[in-house]
Coordinates of C-alpha atoms in Angstrom, one line a residue:
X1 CA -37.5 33.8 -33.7
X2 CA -35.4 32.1 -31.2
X3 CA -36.3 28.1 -30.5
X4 CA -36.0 26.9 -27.0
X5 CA -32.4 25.2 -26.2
X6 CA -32.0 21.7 -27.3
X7 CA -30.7 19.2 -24.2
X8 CA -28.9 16.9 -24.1
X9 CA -31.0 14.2 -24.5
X10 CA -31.6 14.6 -28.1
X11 CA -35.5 15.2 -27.6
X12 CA -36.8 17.1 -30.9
X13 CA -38.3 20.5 -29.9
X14 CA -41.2 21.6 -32.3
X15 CA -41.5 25.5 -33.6
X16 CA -44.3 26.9 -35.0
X17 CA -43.7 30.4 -37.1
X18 CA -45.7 32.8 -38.7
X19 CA -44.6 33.6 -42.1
X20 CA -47.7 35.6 -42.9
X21 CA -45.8 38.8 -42.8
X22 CA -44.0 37.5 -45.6
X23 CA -46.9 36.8 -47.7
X24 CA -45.9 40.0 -50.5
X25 CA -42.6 39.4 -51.0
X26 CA -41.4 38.1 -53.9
X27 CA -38.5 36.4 -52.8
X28 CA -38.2 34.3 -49.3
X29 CA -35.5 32.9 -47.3
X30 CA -35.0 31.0 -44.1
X31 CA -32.0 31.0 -42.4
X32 CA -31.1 28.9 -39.7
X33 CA -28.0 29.4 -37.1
X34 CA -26.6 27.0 -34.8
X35 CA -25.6 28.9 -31.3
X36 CA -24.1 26.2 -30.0
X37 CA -20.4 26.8 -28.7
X38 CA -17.2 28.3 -30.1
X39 CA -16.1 24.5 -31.3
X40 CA -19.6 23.2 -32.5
X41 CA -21.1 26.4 -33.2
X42 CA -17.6 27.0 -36.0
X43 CA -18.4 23.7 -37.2
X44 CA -22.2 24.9 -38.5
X45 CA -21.7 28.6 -39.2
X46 CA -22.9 29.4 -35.4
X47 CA -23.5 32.7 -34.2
X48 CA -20.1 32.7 -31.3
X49 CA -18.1 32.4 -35.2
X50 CA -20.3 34.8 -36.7
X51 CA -21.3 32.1 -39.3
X52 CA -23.9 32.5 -42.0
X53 CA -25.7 29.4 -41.1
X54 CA -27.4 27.5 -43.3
X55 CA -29.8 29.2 -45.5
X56 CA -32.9 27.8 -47.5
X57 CA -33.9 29.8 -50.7
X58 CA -36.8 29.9 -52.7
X59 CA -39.7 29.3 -49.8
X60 CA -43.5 29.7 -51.8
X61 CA -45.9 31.2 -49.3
X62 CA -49.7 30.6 -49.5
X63 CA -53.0 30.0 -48.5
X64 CA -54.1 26.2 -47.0
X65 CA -55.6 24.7 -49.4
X66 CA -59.4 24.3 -49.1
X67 CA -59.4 20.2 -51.1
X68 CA -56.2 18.7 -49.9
X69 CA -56.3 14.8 -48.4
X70 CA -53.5 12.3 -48.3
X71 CA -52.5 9.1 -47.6
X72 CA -50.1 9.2 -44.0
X73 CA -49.3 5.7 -43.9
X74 CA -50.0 2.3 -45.3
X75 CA -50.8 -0.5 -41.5
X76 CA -51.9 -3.1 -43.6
X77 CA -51.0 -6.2 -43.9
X78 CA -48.1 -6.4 -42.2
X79 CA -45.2 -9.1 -43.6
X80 CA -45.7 -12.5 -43.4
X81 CA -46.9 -16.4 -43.9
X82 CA -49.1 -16.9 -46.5
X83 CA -50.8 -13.3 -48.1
X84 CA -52.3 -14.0 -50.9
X85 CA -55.7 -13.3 -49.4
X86 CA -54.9 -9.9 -47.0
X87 CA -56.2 -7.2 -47.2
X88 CA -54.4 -3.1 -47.3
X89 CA -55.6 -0.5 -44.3
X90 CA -54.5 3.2 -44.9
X91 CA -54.7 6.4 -43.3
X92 CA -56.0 9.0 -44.6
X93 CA -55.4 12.7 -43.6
X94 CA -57.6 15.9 -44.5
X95 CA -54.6 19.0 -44.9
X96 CA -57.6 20.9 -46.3
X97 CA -60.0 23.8 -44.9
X98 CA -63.0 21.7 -46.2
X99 CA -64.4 18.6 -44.2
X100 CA -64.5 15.9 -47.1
X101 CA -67.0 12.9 -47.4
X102 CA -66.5 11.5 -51.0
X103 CA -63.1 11.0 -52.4
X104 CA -61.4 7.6 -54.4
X105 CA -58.5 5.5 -52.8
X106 CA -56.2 3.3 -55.2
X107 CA -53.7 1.1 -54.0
X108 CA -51.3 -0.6 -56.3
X109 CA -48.7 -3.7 -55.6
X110 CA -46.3 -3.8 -59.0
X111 CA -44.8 -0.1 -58.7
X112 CA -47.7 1.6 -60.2
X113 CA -48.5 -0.4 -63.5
X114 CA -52.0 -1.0 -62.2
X115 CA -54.3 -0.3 -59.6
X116 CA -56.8 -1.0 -57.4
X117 CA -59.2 1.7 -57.1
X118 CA -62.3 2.6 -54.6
X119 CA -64.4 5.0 -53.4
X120 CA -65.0 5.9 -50.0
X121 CA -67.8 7.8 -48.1
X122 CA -66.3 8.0 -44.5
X123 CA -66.6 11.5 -43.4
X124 CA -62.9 13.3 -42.5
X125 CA -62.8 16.7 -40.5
X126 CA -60.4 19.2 -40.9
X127 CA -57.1 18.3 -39.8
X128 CA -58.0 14.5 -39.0
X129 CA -57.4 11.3 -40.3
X130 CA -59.3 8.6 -40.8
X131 CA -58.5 4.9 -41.4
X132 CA -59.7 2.7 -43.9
X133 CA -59.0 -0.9 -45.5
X134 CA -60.4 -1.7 -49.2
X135 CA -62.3 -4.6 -49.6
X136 CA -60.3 -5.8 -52.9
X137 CA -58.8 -8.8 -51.7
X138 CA -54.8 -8.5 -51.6
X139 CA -53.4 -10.4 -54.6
X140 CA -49.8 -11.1 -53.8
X141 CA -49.2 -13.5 -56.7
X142 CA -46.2 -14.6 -55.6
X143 CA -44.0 -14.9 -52.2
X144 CA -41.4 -11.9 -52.7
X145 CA -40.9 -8.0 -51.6
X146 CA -43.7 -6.4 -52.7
X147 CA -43.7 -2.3 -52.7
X148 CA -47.0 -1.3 -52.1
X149 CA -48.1 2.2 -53.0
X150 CA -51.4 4.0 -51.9
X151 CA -52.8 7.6 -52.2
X152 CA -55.8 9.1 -52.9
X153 CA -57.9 10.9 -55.7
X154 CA -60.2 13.8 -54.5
X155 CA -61.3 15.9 -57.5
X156 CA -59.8 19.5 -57.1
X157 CA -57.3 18.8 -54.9
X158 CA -55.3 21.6 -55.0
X159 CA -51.6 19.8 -53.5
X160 CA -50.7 16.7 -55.1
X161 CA -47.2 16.1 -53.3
X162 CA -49.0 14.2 -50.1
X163 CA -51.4 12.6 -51.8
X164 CA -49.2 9.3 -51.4
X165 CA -47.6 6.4 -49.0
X166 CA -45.6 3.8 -49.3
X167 CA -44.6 0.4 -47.6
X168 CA -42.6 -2.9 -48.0
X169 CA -44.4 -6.0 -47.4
X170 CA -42.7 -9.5 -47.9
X171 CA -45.0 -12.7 -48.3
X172 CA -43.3 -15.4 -47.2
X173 CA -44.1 -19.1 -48.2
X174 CA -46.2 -21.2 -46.1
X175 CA -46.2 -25.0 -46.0
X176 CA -47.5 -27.6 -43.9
X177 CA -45.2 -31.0 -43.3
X178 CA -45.2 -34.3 -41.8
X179 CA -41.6 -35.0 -43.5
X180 CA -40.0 -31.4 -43.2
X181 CA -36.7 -33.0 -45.0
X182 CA -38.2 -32.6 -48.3
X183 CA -39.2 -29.1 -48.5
X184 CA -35.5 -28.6 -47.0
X185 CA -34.1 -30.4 -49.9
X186 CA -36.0 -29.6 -52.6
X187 CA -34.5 -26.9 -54.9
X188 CA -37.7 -26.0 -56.2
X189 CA -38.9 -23.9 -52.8
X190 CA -35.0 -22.1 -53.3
X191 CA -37.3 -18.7 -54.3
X192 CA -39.3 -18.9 -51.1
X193 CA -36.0 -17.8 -49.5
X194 CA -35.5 -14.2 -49.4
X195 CA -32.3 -12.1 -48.0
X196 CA -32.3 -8.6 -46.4
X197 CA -30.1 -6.0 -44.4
X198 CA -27.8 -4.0 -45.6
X199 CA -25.4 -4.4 -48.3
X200 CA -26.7 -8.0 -48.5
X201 CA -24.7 -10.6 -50.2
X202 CA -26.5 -13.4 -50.2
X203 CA -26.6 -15.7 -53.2
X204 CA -27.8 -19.0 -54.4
X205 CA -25.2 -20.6 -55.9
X206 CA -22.2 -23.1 -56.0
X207 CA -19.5 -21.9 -53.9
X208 CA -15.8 -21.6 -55.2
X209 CA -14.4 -24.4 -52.5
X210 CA -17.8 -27.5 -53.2
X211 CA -15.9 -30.3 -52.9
X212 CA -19.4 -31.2 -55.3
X213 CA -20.4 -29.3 -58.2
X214 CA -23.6 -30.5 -57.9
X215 CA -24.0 -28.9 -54.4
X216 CA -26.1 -25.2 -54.2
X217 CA -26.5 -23.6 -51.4
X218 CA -27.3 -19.8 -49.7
X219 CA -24.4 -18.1 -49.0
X220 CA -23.0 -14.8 -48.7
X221 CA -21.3 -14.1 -51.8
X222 CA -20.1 -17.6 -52.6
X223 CA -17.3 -16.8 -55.0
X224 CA -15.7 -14.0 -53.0
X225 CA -15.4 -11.7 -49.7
X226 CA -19.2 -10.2 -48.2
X227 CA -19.7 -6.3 -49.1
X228 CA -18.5 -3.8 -47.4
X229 CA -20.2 -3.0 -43.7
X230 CA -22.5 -5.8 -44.5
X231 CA -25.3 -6.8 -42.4
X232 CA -27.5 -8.8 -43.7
X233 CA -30.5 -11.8 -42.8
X234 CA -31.6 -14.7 -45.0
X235 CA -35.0 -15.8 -44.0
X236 CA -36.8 -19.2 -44.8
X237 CA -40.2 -19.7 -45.8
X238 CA -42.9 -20.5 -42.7
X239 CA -43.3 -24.4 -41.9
X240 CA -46.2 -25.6 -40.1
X241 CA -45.2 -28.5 -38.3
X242 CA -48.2 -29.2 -36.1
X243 CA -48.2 -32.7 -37.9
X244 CA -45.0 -33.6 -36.8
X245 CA -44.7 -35.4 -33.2
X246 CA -41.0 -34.6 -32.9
X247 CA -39.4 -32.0 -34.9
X248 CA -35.5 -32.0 -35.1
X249 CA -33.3 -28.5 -36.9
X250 CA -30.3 -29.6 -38.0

């Protein structure tokens, strides 16, 4: 099987291939050469080279499965001010041959350790999805990353490895000021702070030049030189300063 030349513009182009003449053999492999030019096509084991390509062993060919659902994604909530009382939506996807109408969703916000568990009775077709959002409340206990994981439990389902999603979600403080200068201040809010990007430094600490030891602050790596290709974000806790009648960042 030949798949349609690749342009320049990087588009993805989609294949679909039978592998049901395959379906007695004991042992499968797909092999895929790049015919792309003498230069690139040497660099990937192309054809022009006579290259072997890259090969993928060990390929189990079956039957769909008649009970097979999964959670696709996780669109709720999204990150934020103030999530304590949210609310996760999912989507749920039928791989099956069998329409399904009663199966449990579980949701869980510590890794795994526990769970939030409920049925459902929304009706999902072949090959479609469905969305749905529990009606637990969202208990994010604290404001931090939080790695939400979701997935379902239909009884017989006969492929377990899509049977989950997962998302990050960060709850960030929220605080409502008429004197903004103390929640800037104050050392206690310091874990309503988070940092992010990549190879993130950032640190709450005293750094190696304070002309104050009693002087903290967020900074990227205050005793030494930031990481290596580092890119990274602090973020602050939301303010809502409606209260205020003239608001000054300094």
């Amino acid at each position: 099987d030949t798949v349609a030349p690749i342009e320049a513009t990087g588009v993805p182009v989609n294949k679909n291939i039978s592998l049901a003449r395959y379906a007695n053999e004991s042992s499968v492999q797909l092999r895929i050469i790049y015919n792309a030019g003498s230069n690139l096509g040497g660099l990937f084991g192309g054809t022009t080279t006579g290259g072997a390509g890259i090969a993928i062993d060990n390929i189990v060919v079956r039957n769909a499965a008649d009970k097979d659902l999964g959670v696709t994604a996780i669109t709720g909530p999204t990150s934020g001010c103030g999530l304590s009382n949210g609310h996760v939506s999912i989507t749920i996807k039928n791989y099956g041959r069998v329409a399904q109408s009663s199966y449990v969703v579980k949701y869980s916000v510590d890794g795994g350790a526990n769970w939030i568990e409920e049925t459902v009775s929304t009706p999902i077709a072949v090959n479609a999805t469905a969305d749905y959002t529990f009606n637990a409340t969202l208990s994010l206990p604290t404001f931090g990353t939080y790695n939400i994981i979701a997935k379902t439990e239909l009884t017989g389902d006969e492929d377990a490895s899509n049977d989950e999603a997962e998302g990050i979600v960060v709850s960030q403080g929220l605080y409502n000021s008429d004197n903004a200068y103390a929640i800037f201040d104050d050392e206690e809010f310091v874990n309503d702070w988070y940092a992010d990007g990549t190879n993130s430094s950032w640190e709450f600490g005293k750094t190696a030049i304070s002309q104050n030891d009693s002087i903290w602050t967020w900074a990227t790596n205050p005793n030494g030189p930031v990481n290596p290709s580092e890119e990274s974000f602090l973020y602050s806790p939301c303010y809502n300063l409606t209260g205020m009648q003239n608001p000054i960042l300094k």
